[in-house]
Amino acid sequence: MTLGMRIILLGLIGLLAGALCWPFTELILFYQASFPTLLLFSVVLGIAVGLFMGGSFGMSEGALTNSWTKVRSGGATGALIGCVGGMLGFIAGQTALLAVGSFFFSTTGQLRNYGIPISRALGWAVFGMVVGVGEGVRSRSGAKALNGIIGGFAGGLAGGLVVEYIRLLSPSSGYARLAGLCVLGLFIGIAYALVERSLAKASLRLLSGRSRGREFLLTQGRTVVGGAQKTDVTLAGYGRVAGEHAEIHRDGRDFTLVQGEGKKPVYVNDEQVKRTVLKDGDIIRIGDAQFQFARKRGENR
């Protein structure tokens, strides 16, 4: 899977996540009059959206890397964090409306056309930011969490504006809400992938085997490569690969390849190594899998 395809697939996962949210949000909206307060209604609606969208994004890394372990753990983590994000996002939107909307937009028309959509879009941005953190929490990676914060906020803000103006144009249309949720998920997924790509300083590209052409971004301080499902770069189906065969450590601009604890051999440019600093274009062999290490353009030493 190329990095471009990863962006497309994350966007599609977000779009499907939005579609999955829709019937549950419609059900809650149908019973809106039964809620004693607007705050409780907003919290329940936020939990519903966050549960399904957070869970879907949480499972995405496992789905893209064919790792059921990551699908299960990521889905559970993402759903839990998504619920929190939904509550915070919807509360943030109401708070922004009270604190910002009424202050900057003096007339009823300005408040309706600009104040309410912008304030609620800020709430969606908070929602996207929290949902985006899910993969970083699952993998215990500060770098991935940062990607999620930036990408989720940007995608949530942009998608949130679309959601709110769709709702403004068609306030009673369920299909308009469906379109809005799908656009929101699409924007969050694409923004996360674009930020992830822009912040990565290097990548690995598989040159052999069943997953030939797949690219892995090296965004973490420690990237584990091996055959185990829990590894960051999972080499399922490749022979002579240990569970945690090797590690790549990032220290500033340097990426250091280290032999794993199992002492299985690791080769760089056909020379066996235990520890070496990688250079742009190096060919790495781990079992039957071969990678090319590539630095981001402009990052060469």
PDB file of C-alpha atoms in Angstrom:
ATOM      1  CA  MET A   1       0.000   0.000   0.000  1.00  0.00           C
ATOM      2  CA  THR A   2       1.485   3.309  -1.066  1.00  0.00           C
ATOM      3  CA  LEU A   3       1.223   6.416   1.094  1.00  0.00           C
ATOM      4  CA  GLY A   4      -1.223   7.925  -1.390  1.00  0.00           C
ATOM      5  CA  MET A   5      -3.464   4.879  -1.121  1.00  0.00           C
ATOM      6  CA  ARG A   6      -3.262   5.104   2.670  1.00  0.00           C
ATOM      7  CA  ILE A   7      -4.648   8.652   2.524  1.00  0.00           C
ATOM      8  CA  ILE A   8      -7.521   7.509   0.309  1.00  0.00           C
ATOM      9  CA  LEU A   9      -8.353   4.508   2.499  1.00  0.00           C
ATOM     10  CA  LEU A  10      -8.308   6.507   5.732  1.00  0.00           C
ATOM     11  CA  GLY A  11     -10.646   8.993   4.108  1.00  0.00           C
ATOM     12  CA  LEU A  12     -12.994   6.171   3.047  1.00  0.00           C
ATOM     13  CA  ILE A  13     -12.900   4.676   6.551  1.00  0.00           C
ATOM     14  CA  GLY A  14     -13.930   8.066   7.905  1.00  0.00           C
ATOM     15  CA  LEU A  15     -16.736   8.319   5.356  1.00  0.00           C
ATOM     16  CA  LEU A  16     -18.058   4.876   6.338  1.00  0.00           C
ATOM     17  CA  ALA A  17     -17.745   5.803  10.014  1.00  0.00           C
ATOM     18  CA  GLY A  18     -19.967   8.824   9.396  1.00  0.00           C
ATOM     19  CA  ALA A  19     -22.544   6.634   7.653  1.00  0.00           C
ATOM     20  CA  LEU A  20     -22.462   4.200  10.568  1.00  0.00           C
ATOM     21  CA  CYS A  21     -23.181   7.032  13.036  1.00  0.00           C
ATOM     22  CA  TRP A  22     -26.186   8.321  11.114  1.00  0.00           C
ATOM     23  CA  PRO A  23     -29.018   5.934  12.111  1.00  0.00           C
ATOM     24  CA  PHE A  24     -28.154   6.266  15.796  1.00  0.00           C
ATOM     25  CA  THR A  25     -28.040  10.066  15.653  1.00  0.00           C
ATOM     26  CA  GLU A  26     -31.396  10.085  13.891  1.00  0.00           C
ATOM     27  CA  LEU A  27     -32.852   7.898  16.643  1.00  0.00           C
ATOM     28  CA  ILE A  28     -31.580  10.253  19.337  1.00  0.00           C
ATOM     29  CA  LEU A  29     -32.880  13.279  17.441  1.00  0.00           C
ATOM     30  CA  PHE A  30     -36.292  11.617  17.165  1.00  0.00           C
ATOM     31  CA  TYR A  31     -36.462  11.442  20.970  1.00  0.00           C
ATOM     32  CA  GLN A  32     -34.916  14.879  21.556  1.00  0.00           C
ATOM     33  CA  ALA A  33     -38.052  16.193  23.279  1.00  0.00           C
ATOM     34  CA  SER A  34     -37.760  13.440  25.904  1.00  0.00           C
ATOM     35  CA  PHE A  35     -34.454  14.771  27.246  1.00  0.00           C
ATOM     36  CA  PRO A  36     -34.854  16.989  30.312  1.00  0.00           C
ATOM     37  CA  THR A  37     -31.999  19.345  29.349  1.00  0.00           C
ATOM     38  CA  LEU A  38     -30.171  20.414  26.207  1.00  0.00           C
ATOM     39  CA  LEU A  39     -26.865  19.520  27.880  1.00  0.00           C
ATOM     40  CA  LEU A  40     -27.921  15.897  28.443  1.00  0.00           C
ATOM     41  CA  PHE A  41     -29.167  15.650  24.868  1.00  0.00           C
ATOM     42  CA  SER A  42     -25.863  17.044  23.555  1.00  0.00           C
ATOM     43  CA  VAL A  43     -23.831  14.631  25.702  1.00  0.00           C
ATOM     44  CA  VAL A  44     -25.808  11.564  24.563  1.00  0.00           C
ATOM     45  CA  LEU A  45     -25.608  12.648  20.921  1.00  0.00           C
ATOM     46  CA  GLY A  46     -21.862  13.231  21.302  1.00  0.00           C
ATOM     47  CA  ILE A  47     -21.361   9.793  22.840  1.00  0.00           C
ATOM     48  CA  ALA A  48     -23.239   8.134  19.971  1.00  0.00           C
ATOM     49  CA  VAL A  49     -21.185   9.878  17.289  1.00  0.00           C
ATOM     50  CA  GLY A  50     -17.925   9.363  19.193  1.00  0.00           C
ATOM     51  CA  LEU A  51     -18.569   5.698  19.896  1.00  0.00           C
ATOM     52  CA  PHE A  52     -18.934   4.673  16.274  1.00  0.00           C
ATOM     53  CA  MET A  53     -16.572   7.151  14.658  1.00  0.00           C
ATOM     54  CA  GLY A  54     -13.879   6.659  17.303  1.00  0.00           C
ATOM     55  CA  GLY A  55     -14.214   2.884  17.109  1.00  0.00           C
ATOM     56  CA  SER A  56     -13.980   2.914  13.314  1.00  0.00           C
ATOM     57  CA  PHE A  57     -10.857   5.084  13.268  1.00  0.00           C
ATOM     58  CA  GLY A  58      -9.400   2.993  16.094  1.00  0.00           C
ATOM     59  CA  MET A  59      -9.712  -0.155  13.991  1.00  0.00           C
ATOM     60  CA  SER A  60      -8.267   1.482  10.874  1.00  0.00           C
ATOM     61  CA  GLU A  61      -4.583   0.792  11.562  1.00  0.00           C
ATOM     62  CA  GLY A  62      -5.265  -2.891  12.160  1.00  0.00           C
ATOM     63  CA  ALA A  63      -7.455  -3.101   9.069  1.00  0.00           C
ATOM     64  CA  LEU A  64      -4.801  -1.444   6.895  1.00  0.00           C
ATOM     65  CA  THR A  65      -2.041  -3.728   8.193  1.00  0.00           C
ATOM     66  CA  ASN A  66      -4.121  -6.941   8.360  1.00  0.00           C
ATOM     67  CA  SER A  67      -3.614  -7.241  12.122  1.00  0.00           C
ATOM     68  CA  TRP A  68      -6.661  -8.504  14.034  1.00  0.00           C
ATOM     69  CA  THR A  69      -4.878  -7.800  17.294  1.00  0.00           C
ATOM     70  CA  LYS A  70      -4.684  -4.124  16.381  1.00  0.00           C
ATOM     71  CA  VAL A  71      -8.273  -4.177  15.116  1.00  0.00           C
ATOM     72  CA  ARG A  72      -9.558  -5.421  18.472  1.00  0.00           C
ATOM     73  CA  SER A  73      -7.407  -3.279  20.731  1.00  0.00           C
ATOM     74  CA  GLY A  74      -7.680  -0.222  18.494  1.00  0.00           C
ATOM     75  CA  GLY A  75     -11.439  -0.526  18.151  1.00  0.00           C
ATOM     76  CA  ALA A  76     -11.973  -0.754  21.905  1.00  0.00           C
ATOM     77  CA  THR A  77      -9.560   2.098  22.649  1.00  0.00           C
ATOM     78  CA  GLY A  78     -10.948   4.254  19.859  1.00  0.00           C
ATOM     79  CA  ALA A  79     -14.564   3.725  20.927  1.00  0.00           C
ATOM     80  CA  LEU A  80     -13.790   4.685  24.531  1.00  0.00           C
ATOM     81  CA  ILE A  81     -11.788   7.761  23.538  1.00  0.00           C
ATOM     82  CA  GLY A  82     -14.415   8.633  20.940  1.00  0.00           C
ATOM     83  CA  CYS A  83     -17.122   8.722  23.620  1.00  0.00           C
ATOM     84  CA  VAL A  84     -15.025  11.166  25.614  1.00  0.00           C
ATOM     85  CA  GLY A  85     -14.315  13.178  22.470  1.00  0.00           C
ATOM     86  CA  GLY A  86     -17.997  13.285  21.596  1.00  0.00           C
ATOM     87  CA  MET A  87     -18.946  14.636  25.004  1.00  0.00           C
ATOM     88  CA  LEU A  88     -16.156  17.205  25.009  1.00  0.00           C
ATOM     89  CA  GLY A  89     -16.801  18.262  21.435  1.00  0.00           C
ATOM     90  CA  PHE A  90     -20.523  18.853  21.850  1.00  0.00           C
ATOM     91  CA  ILE A  91     -20.003  20.685  25.141  1.00  0.00           C
ATOM     92  CA  ALA A  92     -17.212  22.750  23.553  1.00  0.00           C
ATOM     93  CA  GLY A  93     -19.534  23.711  20.714  1.00  0.00           C
ATOM     94  CA  GLN A  94     -22.197  24.959  23.105  1.00  0.00           C
ATOM     95  CA  THR A  95     -19.580  26.780  25.198  1.00  0.00           C
ATOM     96  CA  ALA A  96     -18.094  28.436  22.100  1.00  0.00           C
ATOM     97  CA  LEU A  97     -21.560  29.532  21.034  1.00  0.00           C
ATOM     98  CA  LEU A  98     -22.166  31.233  24.374  1.00  0.00           C
ATOM     99  CA  ALA A  99     -18.660  32.665  24.774  1.00  0.00           C
ATOM    100  CA  VAL A 100     -17.799  33.598  21.202  1.00  0.00           C
ATOM    101  CA  GLY A 101     -20.895  33.537  19.031  1.00  0.00           C
ATOM    102  CA  SER A 102     -22.991  36.077  20.877  1.00  0.00           C
ATOM    103  CA  PHE A 103     -19.968  38.369  21.398  1.00  0.00           C
ATOM    104  CA  PHE A 104     -18.824  38.692  17.773  1.00  0.00           C
ATOM    105  CA  PHE A 105     -22.158  38.409  15.982  1.00  0.00           C
ATOM    106  CA  SER A 106     -24.614  41.026  17.135  1.00  0.00           C
ATOM    107  CA  THR A 107     -27.675  40.449  14.945  1.00  0.00           C
ATOM    108  CA  THR A 108     -29.898  37.380  14.744  1.00  0.00           C
ATOM    109  CA  GLY A 109     -28.979  36.860  11.080  1.00  0.00           C
ATOM    110  CA  GLN A 110     -25.244  37.017  11.774  1.00  0.00           C
ATOM    111  CA  LEU A 111     -25.604  34.609  14.677  1.00  0.00           C
ATOM    112  CA  ARG A 112     -27.596  32.140  12.578  1.00  0.00           C
ATOM    113  CA  ASN A 113     -25.418  32.351   9.460  1.00  0.00           C
ATOM    114  CA  TYR A 114     -21.985  32.663  11.043  1.00  0.00           C
ATOM    115  CA  GLY A 115     -21.954  32.485  14.841  1.00  0.00           C
ATOM    116  CA  ILE A 116     -23.696  29.143  15.305  1.00  0.00           C
ATOM    117  CA  PRO A 117     -21.911  27.276  12.454  1.00  0.00           C
ATOM    118  CA  ILE A 118     -18.447  28.564  13.425  1.00  0.00           C
ATOM    119  CA  SER A 119     -18.975  27.889  17.145  1.00  0.00           C
ATOM    120  CA  ARG A 120     -20.231  24.370  16.540  1.00  0.00           C
ATOM    121  CA  ALA A 121     -17.420  23.731  14.045  1.00  0.00           C
ATOM    122  CA  LEU A 122     -14.981  24.486  16.876  1.00  0.00           C
ATOM    123  CA  GLY A 123     -16.757  21.788  18.856  1.00  0.00           C
ATOM    124  CA  TRP A 124     -16.335  19.356  15.949  1.00  0.00           C
ATOM    125  CA  ALA A 125     -12.649  20.304  15.863  1.00  0.00           C
ATOM    126  CA  VAL A 126     -12.291  19.334  19.529  1.00  0.00           C
ATOM    127  CA  PHE A 127     -14.127  16.103  18.757  1.00  0.00           C
ATOM    128  CA  GLY A 128     -11.813  15.317  15.830  1.00  0.00           C
ATOM    129  CA  MET A 129      -8.746  16.111  17.909  1.00  0.00           C
ATOM    130  CA  VAL A 130      -9.715  13.683  20.684  1.00  0.00           C
ATOM    131  CA  VAL A 131     -10.759  10.942  18.236  1.00  0.00           C
ATOM    132  CA  GLY A 132      -7.474  11.347  16.383  1.00  0.00           C
ATOM    133  CA  VAL A 133      -5.480  10.632  19.541  1.00  0.00           C
ATOM    134  CA  GLY A 134      -6.832   7.070  19.708  1.00  0.00           C
ATOM    135  CA  GLU A 135      -4.099   5.341  17.677  1.00  0.00           C
ATOM    136  CA  GLY A 136      -1.402   7.171  19.629  1.00  0.00           C
ATOM    137  CA  VAL A 137      -2.893   5.918  22.893  1.00  0.00           C
ATOM    138  CA  ARG A 138      -3.214   2.347  21.607  1.00  0.00           C
ATOM    139  CA  SER A 139       0.385   2.223  20.387  1.00  0.00           C
ATOM    140  CA  ARG A 140       1.700   4.382  23.252  1.00  0.00           C
ATOM    141  CA  SER A 141       3.256   6.705  20.709  1.00  0.00           C
ATOM    142  CA  GLY A 142       3.522  10.409  21.440  1.00  0.00           C
ATOM    143  CA  ALA A 143       4.303  11.093  17.768  1.00  0.00           C
ATOM    144  CA  LYS A 144       1.108   9.381  16.596  1.00  0.00           C
ATOM    145  CA  ALA A 145      -0.871  11.191  19.267  1.00  0.00           C
ATOM    146  CA  LEU A 146       0.496  14.504  17.964  1.00  0.00           C
ATOM    147  CA  ASN A 147      -0.466  13.524  14.411  1.00  0.00           C
ATOM    148  CA  GLY A 148      -3.952  12.806  15.674  1.00  0.00           C
ATOM    149  CA  ILE A 149      -4.264  16.084  17.556  1.00  0.00           C
ATOM    150  CA  ILE A 150      -3.225  18.206  14.576  1.00  0.00           C
ATOM    151  CA  GLY A 151      -4.944  16.175  11.873  1.00  0.00           C
ATOM    152  CA  GLY A 152      -8.082  15.566  13.903  1.00  0.00           C
ATOM    153  CA  PHE A 153      -8.456  19.237  14.786  1.00  0.00           C
ATOM    154  CA  ALA A 154      -7.940  20.378  11.186  1.00  0.00           C
ATOM    155  CA  GLY A 155     -10.245  17.731   9.750  1.00  0.00           C
ATOM    156  CA  GLY A 156     -12.864  18.261  12.432  1.00  0.00           C
ATOM    157  CA  LEU A 157     -12.875  22.025  11.880  1.00  0.00           C
ATOM    158  CA  ALA A 158     -13.148  21.796   8.089  1.00  0.00           C
ATOM    159  CA  GLY A 159     -15.642  18.946   8.169  1.00  0.00           C
ATOM    160  CA  GLY A 160     -17.563  20.603  10.988  1.00  0.00           C
ATOM    161  CA  LEU A 161     -18.096  23.743   8.923  1.00  0.00           C
ATOM    162  CA  VAL A 162     -19.510  21.611   6.114  1.00  0.00           C
ATOM    163  CA  VAL A 163     -21.756  19.742   8.573  1.00  0.00           C
ATOM    164  CA  GLU A 164     -23.132  22.937  10.075  1.00  0.00           C
ATOM    165  CA  TYR A 165     -23.810  24.687   6.765  1.00  0.00           C
ATOM    166  CA  ILE A 166     -25.508  21.571   5.422  1.00  0.00           C
ATOM    167  CA  ARG A 167     -27.658  21.602   8.539  1.00  0.00           C
ATOM    168  CA  LEU A 168     -28.317  25.324   8.044  1.00  0.00           C
ATOM    169  CA  LEU A 169     -29.474  24.797   4.454  1.00  0.00           C
ATOM    170  CA  SER A 170     -31.542  21.667   5.234  1.00  0.00           C
ATOM    171  CA  PRO A 171     -32.342  21.726   8.961  1.00  0.00           C
ATOM    172  CA  SER A 172     -34.981  18.989   8.860  1.00  0.00           C
ATOM    173  CA  SER A 173     -33.438  16.639   6.290  1.00  0.00           C
ATOM    174  CA  GLY A 174     -32.083  13.363   7.636  1.00  0.00           C
ATOM    175  CA  TYR A 175     -30.234  12.740   4.383  1.00  0.00           C
ATOM    176  CA  ALA A 176     -28.495  16.105   4.718  1.00  0.00           C
ATOM    177  CA  ARG A 177     -27.292  15.038   8.169  1.00  0.00           C
ATOM    178  CA  LEU A 178     -26.070  11.766   6.656  1.00  0.00           C
ATOM    179  CA  ALA A 179     -24.077  13.701   4.073  1.00  0.00           C
ATOM    180  CA  GLY A 180     -22.678  15.967   6.782  1.00  0.00           C
ATOM    181  CA  LEU A 181     -21.503  13.096   8.993  1.00  0.00           C
ATOM    182  CA  CYS A 182     -19.909  11.343   6.010  1.00  0.00           C
ATOM    183  CA  VAL A 183     -18.053  14.527   5.027  1.00  0.00           C
ATOM    184  CA  LEU A 184     -16.927  15.013   8.625  1.00  0.00           C
ATOM    185  CA  GLY A 185     -15.458  11.507   8.807  1.00  0.00           C
ATOM    186  CA  LEU A 186     -13.890  11.872   5.356  1.00  0.00           C
ATOM    187  CA  PHE A 187     -12.174  15.131   6.305  1.00  0.00           C
ATOM    188  CA  ILE A 188     -10.877  13.799   9.641  1.00  0.00           C
ATOM    189  CA  GLY A 189      -9.438  10.680   7.968  1.00  0.00           C
ATOM    190  CA  ILE A 190      -7.758  12.585   5.132  1.00  0.00           C
ATOM    191  CA  ALA A 191      -6.413  15.326   7.418  1.00  0.00           C
ATOM    192  CA  TYR A 192      -4.926  12.758   9.812  1.00  0.00           C
ATOM    193  CA  ALA A 193      -3.199  10.928   6.948  1.00  0.00           C
ATOM    194  CA  LEU A 194      -1.857  14.147   5.402  1.00  0.00           C
ATOM    195  CA  VAL A 195      -0.448  15.380   8.718  1.00  0.00           C
ATOM    196  CA  GLU A 196       1.047  11.955   9.408  1.00  0.00           C
ATOM    197  CA  ARG A 197       2.746  12.013   6.017  1.00  0.00           C
ATOM    198  CA  SER A 198       4.011  15.591   6.316  1.00  0.00           C
ATOM    199  CA  LEU A 199       5.518  15.086   9.788  1.00  0.00           C
ATOM    200  CA  ALA A 200       7.240  11.770   9.024  1.00  0.00           C
ATOM    201  CA  LYS A 201      10.983  12.136   8.388  1.00  0.00           C
ATOM    202  CA  ALA A 202      11.555   8.701   6.831  1.00  0.00           C
ATOM    203  CA  SER A 203       9.821   5.559   5.633  1.00  0.00           C
ATOM    204  CA  LEU A 204      10.330   1.898   4.793  1.00  0.00           C
ATOM    205  CA  ARG A 205       9.126   0.433   1.496  1.00  0.00           C
ATOM    206  CA  LEU A 206       8.764  -3.318   1.074  1.00  0.00           C
ATOM    207  CA  LEU A 207      10.569  -4.609  -2.007  1.00  0.00           C
ATOM    208  CA  SER A 208       9.628  -8.293  -1.861  1.00  0.00           C
ATOM    209  CA  GLY A 209       6.884 -10.768  -1.093  1.00  0.00           C
ATOM    210  CA  ARG A 210       3.126 -10.588  -0.772  1.00  0.00           C
ATOM    211  CA  SER A 211       3.098  -6.976   0.466  1.00  0.00           C
ATOM    212  CA  ARG A 212       5.575  -5.627  -2.072  1.00  0.00           C
ATOM    213  CA  GLY A 213       5.198  -1.875  -2.518  1.00  0.00           C
ATOM    214  CA  ARG A 214       3.695  -1.238   0.916  1.00  0.00           C
ATOM    215  CA  GLU A 215       5.160   1.799   2.671  1.00  0.00           C
ATOM    216  CA  PHE A 216       5.519   2.325   6.408  1.00  0.00           C
ATOM    217  CA  LEU A 217       6.062   5.791   7.881  1.00  0.00           C
ATOM    218  CA  LEU A 218       8.642   6.014  10.645  1.00  0.00           C
ATOM    219  CA  THR A 219       6.908   8.488  12.934  1.00  0.00           C
ATOM    220  CA  GLN A 220       7.671   6.949  16.325  1.00  0.00           C
ATOM    221  CA  GLY A 221      10.682   7.068  18.576  1.00  0.00           C
ATOM    222  CA  ARG A 222      10.792   3.254  18.487  1.00  0.00           C
ATOM    223  CA  THR A 223       9.407   1.163  15.642  1.00  0.00           C
ATOM    224  CA  VAL A 224       9.292  -2.624  16.084  1.00  0.00           C
ATOM    225  CA  VAL A 225       9.527  -4.832  12.965  1.00  0.00           C
ATOM    226  CA  GLY A 226       8.591  -8.509  13.042  1.00  0.00           C
ATOM    227  CA  GLY A 227       6.050 -11.239  12.480  1.00  0.00           C
ATOM    228  CA  ALA A 228       4.003 -10.670  15.655  1.00  0.00           C
ATOM    229  CA  GLN A 229       0.604  -9.049  15.230  1.00  0.00           C
ATOM    230  CA  LYS A 230       1.363  -6.363  17.799  1.00  0.00           C
ATOM    231  CA  THR A 231       4.461  -5.030  16.002  1.00  0.00           C
ATOM    232  CA  ASP A 232       4.420  -1.628  14.290  1.00  0.00           C
ATOM    233  CA  VAL A 233       5.607  -3.104  10.981  1.00  0.00           C
ATOM    234  CA  THR A 234       3.986  -6.532  10.796  1.00  0.00           C
ATOM    235  CA  LEU A 235       5.527  -9.048   8.401  1.00  0.00           C
ATOM    236  CA  ALA A 236       2.814 -11.702   8.367  1.00  0.00           C
ATOM    237  CA  GLY A 237       3.452 -14.415   5.780  1.00  0.00           C
ATOM    238  CA  TYR A 238       7.200 -13.830   5.465  1.00  0.00           C
ATOM    239  CA  GLY A 239       9.566 -16.688   6.317  1.00  0.00           C
ATOM    240  CA  ARG A 240      12.422 -16.640   8.842  1.00  0.00           C
ATOM    241  CA  VAL A 241      10.987 -13.605  10.649  1.00  0.00           C
ATOM    242  CA  ALA A 242      10.987 -13.555  14.451  1.00  0.00           C
ATOM    243  CA  GLY A 243       8.116 -12.078  16.446  1.00  0.00           C
ATOM    244  CA  GLU A 244      10.096  -8.907  17.200  1.00  0.00           C
ATOM    245  CA  HIS A 245      12.928  -9.250  14.737  1.00  0.00           C
ATOM    246  CA  ALA A 246      14.361  -5.718  14.743  1.00  0.00           C
ATOM    247  CA  GLU A 247      13.809  -2.193  15.992  1.00  0.00           C
ATOM    248  CA  ILE A 248      14.352   1.223  14.445  1.00  0.00           C
ATOM    249  CA  HIS A 249      15.108   3.999  16.920  1.00  0.00           C
ATOM    250  CA  ARG A 250      14.719   7.645  16.020  1.00  0.00           C
ATOM    251  CA  ASP A 251      17.098  10.075  17.705  1.00  0.00           C
ATOM    252  CA  GLY A 252      16.763  13.552  16.252  1.00  0.00           C
ATOM    253  CA  ARG A 253      17.524  13.156  12.547  1.00  0.00           C
ATOM    254  CA  ASP A 254      19.177   9.746  12.937  1.00  0.00           C
ATOM    255  CA  PHE A 255      17.399   6.408  12.468  1.00  0.00           C
ATOM    256  CA  THR A 256      19.250   3.468  14.010  1.00  0.00           C
ATOM    257  CA  LEU A 257      18.472  -0.143  13.110  1.00  0.00           C
ATOM    258  CA  VAL A 258      18.967  -2.541  16.035  1.00  0.00           C
ATOM    259  CA  GLN A 259      18.873  -6.332  16.057  1.00  0.00           C
ATOM    260  CA  GLY A 260      15.970  -7.721  18.093  1.00  0.00           C
ATOM    261  CA  GLU A 261      16.246  -9.614  21.367  1.00  0.00           C
ATOM    262  CA  GLY A 262      15.809 -12.944  19.584  1.00  0.00           C
ATOM    263  CA  LYS A 263      19.211 -12.396  17.901  1.00  0.00           C
ATOM    264  CA  LYS A 264      17.857 -13.298  14.478  1.00  0.00           C
ATOM    265  CA  PRO A 265      20.170 -11.871  11.793  1.00  0.00           C
ATOM    266  CA  VAL A 266      19.514  -8.471  10.244  1.00  0.00           C
ATOM    267  CA  TYR A 267      21.225  -7.306   7.062  1.00  0.00           C
ATOM    268  CA  VAL A 268      21.852  -3.846   5.606  1.00  0.00           C
ATOM    269  CA  ASN A 269      23.161  -3.798   2.030  1.00  0.00           C
ATOM    270  CA  ASP A 270      23.906  -7.552   2.393  1.00  0.00           C
ATOM    271  CA  GLU A 271      26.076  -7.047   5.491  1.00  0.00           C
ATOM    272  CA  GLN A 272      24.925  -8.528   8.791  1.00  0.00           C
ATOM    273  CA  VAL A 273      24.583  -5.858  11.466  1.00  0.00           C
ATOM    274  CA  LYS A 274      23.621  -5.664  15.115  1.00  0.00           C
ATOM    275  CA  ARG A 275      23.315  -1.900  15.222  1.00  0.00           C
ATOM    276  CA  THR A 276      23.779   0.704  12.511  1.00  0.00           C
ATOM    277  CA  VAL A 277      22.680   4.213  11.574  1.00  0.00           C
ATOM    278  CA  LEU A 278      20.611   4.028   8.394  1.00  0.00           C
ATOM    279  CA  LYS A 279      21.369   6.091   5.302  1.00  0.00           C
ATOM    280  CA  ASP A 280      18.982   7.109   2.554  1.00  0.00           C
ATOM    281  CA  GLY A 281      18.554   4.241   0.075  1.00  0.00           C
ATOM    282  CA  ASP A 282      19.830   1.474   2.382  1.00  0.00           C
ATOM    283  CA  ILE A 283      18.419  -1.983   1.645  1.00  0.00           C
ATOM    284  CA  ILE A 284      17.376  -3.836   4.792  1.00  0.00           C
ATOM    285  CA  ARG A 285      16.769  -7.601   4.875  1.00  0.00           C
ATOM    286  CA  ILE A 286      14.770  -9.124   7.723  1.00  0.00           C
ATOM    287  CA  GLY A 287      14.109 -12.801   7.109  1.00  0.00           C
ATOM    288  CA  ASP A 288      12.607 -13.095   3.627  1.00  0.00           C
ATOM    289  CA  ALA A 289      11.468  -9.457   3.621  1.00  0.00           C
ATOM    290  CA  GLN A 290      13.487  -6.689   2.007  1.00  0.00           C
ATOM    291  CA  PHE A 291      12.940  -2.985   2.633  1.00  0.00           C
ATOM    292  CA  GLN A 292      14.355   0.218   1.252  1.00  0.00           C
ATOM    293  CA  PHE A 293      14.930   2.959   3.808  1.00  0.00           C
ATOM    294  CA  ALA A 294      14.117   6.417   2.451  1.00  0.00           C
ATOM    295  CA  ARG A 295      14.482   9.800   4.079  1.00  0.00           C
ATOM    296  CA  LYS A 296      11.983  12.517   3.379  1.00  0.00           C
ATOM    297  CA  ARG A 297      13.142  14.924   0.682  1.00  0.00           C
ATOM    298  CA  GLY A 298      15.232  17.647   2.300  1.00  0.00           C
ATOM    299  CA  GLU A 299      16.116  15.454   5.303  1.00  0.00           C
ATOM    300  CA  ASN A 300      19.276  13.906   3.860  1.00  0.00           C
ATOM    301  CA  ARG A 301      22.375  14.555   5.883  1.00  0.00           C
TER     302      ARG A 301
END
